[in-house]
């Protein structure tokens, strides 16, 4: 048994048909295609600020805990 080899044209035709099927499904669901919009600098700054705040809070709590621990065991 020989595997059926696909030509470039067959692959392109298959992609075009799948694109048409996607449009049919979206139309049936009354949905629209939306292009992806890149993230704005303002939003990226906000997200990175939250991440930095979370890391600083956890690190600060860890450092404070270590200071309290080492001060409590300093005389032993």
XYZ file of C-alpha atoms in Angstrom:
76
model
C 0.000 0.000 0.000
C 1.323 3.317 -1.046
C 0.603 6.515 0.867
C -1.104 9.128 -1.190
C 1.230 12.072 -1.632
C -0.266 15.531 -1.511
C 0.909 18.176 -3.881
C 1.361 21.791 -2.945
C -1.832 22.700 -4.772
C -3.804 20.125 -2.762
C -2.491 21.578 0.485
C -3.356 25.135 -0.582
C -6.842 24.029 -1.634
C -7.351 22.316 1.745
C -6.318 25.474 3.599
C -8.702 27.585 1.529
C -11.564 25.177 2.235
C -10.859 25.198 5.965
C -10.875 29.030 5.913
C -14.302 28.931 4.265
C -15.534 26.475 6.901
C -14.338 28.756 9.700
C -16.282 31.638 8.193
C -19.418 29.441 7.960
C -19.126 28.397 11.609
C -18.604 31.979 12.768
C -21.572 33.153 10.721
C -23.779 30.376 12.137
C -22.764 31.380 15.652
C -23.285 35.062 14.820
C -19.683 35.773 15.716
C -17.115 37.932 13.974
C -13.429 37.616 13.363
C -11.304 40.082 15.254
C -7.696 40.816 14.481
C -5.352 40.555 17.423
C -4.315 43.956 18.675
C -0.856 44.234 20.214
C -0.686 45.125 23.887
C -0.275 48.825 24.576
C 2.709 50.116 26.527
C 0.401 51.474 29.208
C -1.183 48.067 29.818
C 2.219 46.341 29.834
C 3.481 48.866 32.401
C 0.431 48.192 34.579
C 0.870 44.404 34.436
C 4.600 44.607 35.145
C 3.883 47.009 38.025
C 1.507 44.491 39.600
C 4.047 41.683 39.143
C 6.785 43.834 40.662
C 4.503 44.728 43.594
C 3.684 41.082 44.281
C 7.363 40.086 44.158
C 8.327 43.008 46.429
C 5.590 42.131 48.916
C 6.614 38.468 49.106
C 10.305 39.375 49.322
C 9.679 41.998 51.996
C 7.652 39.550 54.066
C 10.442 36.971 53.705
C 13.144 39.422 54.761
C 11.070 40.613 57.728
C 10.456 37.014 58.780
C 14.188 36.243 58.573
C 15.068 39.306 60.652
C 12.564 38.318 63.352
C 13.787 34.713 63.301
C 17.483 35.596 63.539
C 16.887 38.200 66.272
C 15.022 35.573 68.275
C 17.816 32.993 67.970
C 20.761 35.400 68.328
C 21.413 34.659 72.015
C 21.559 30.886 71.706
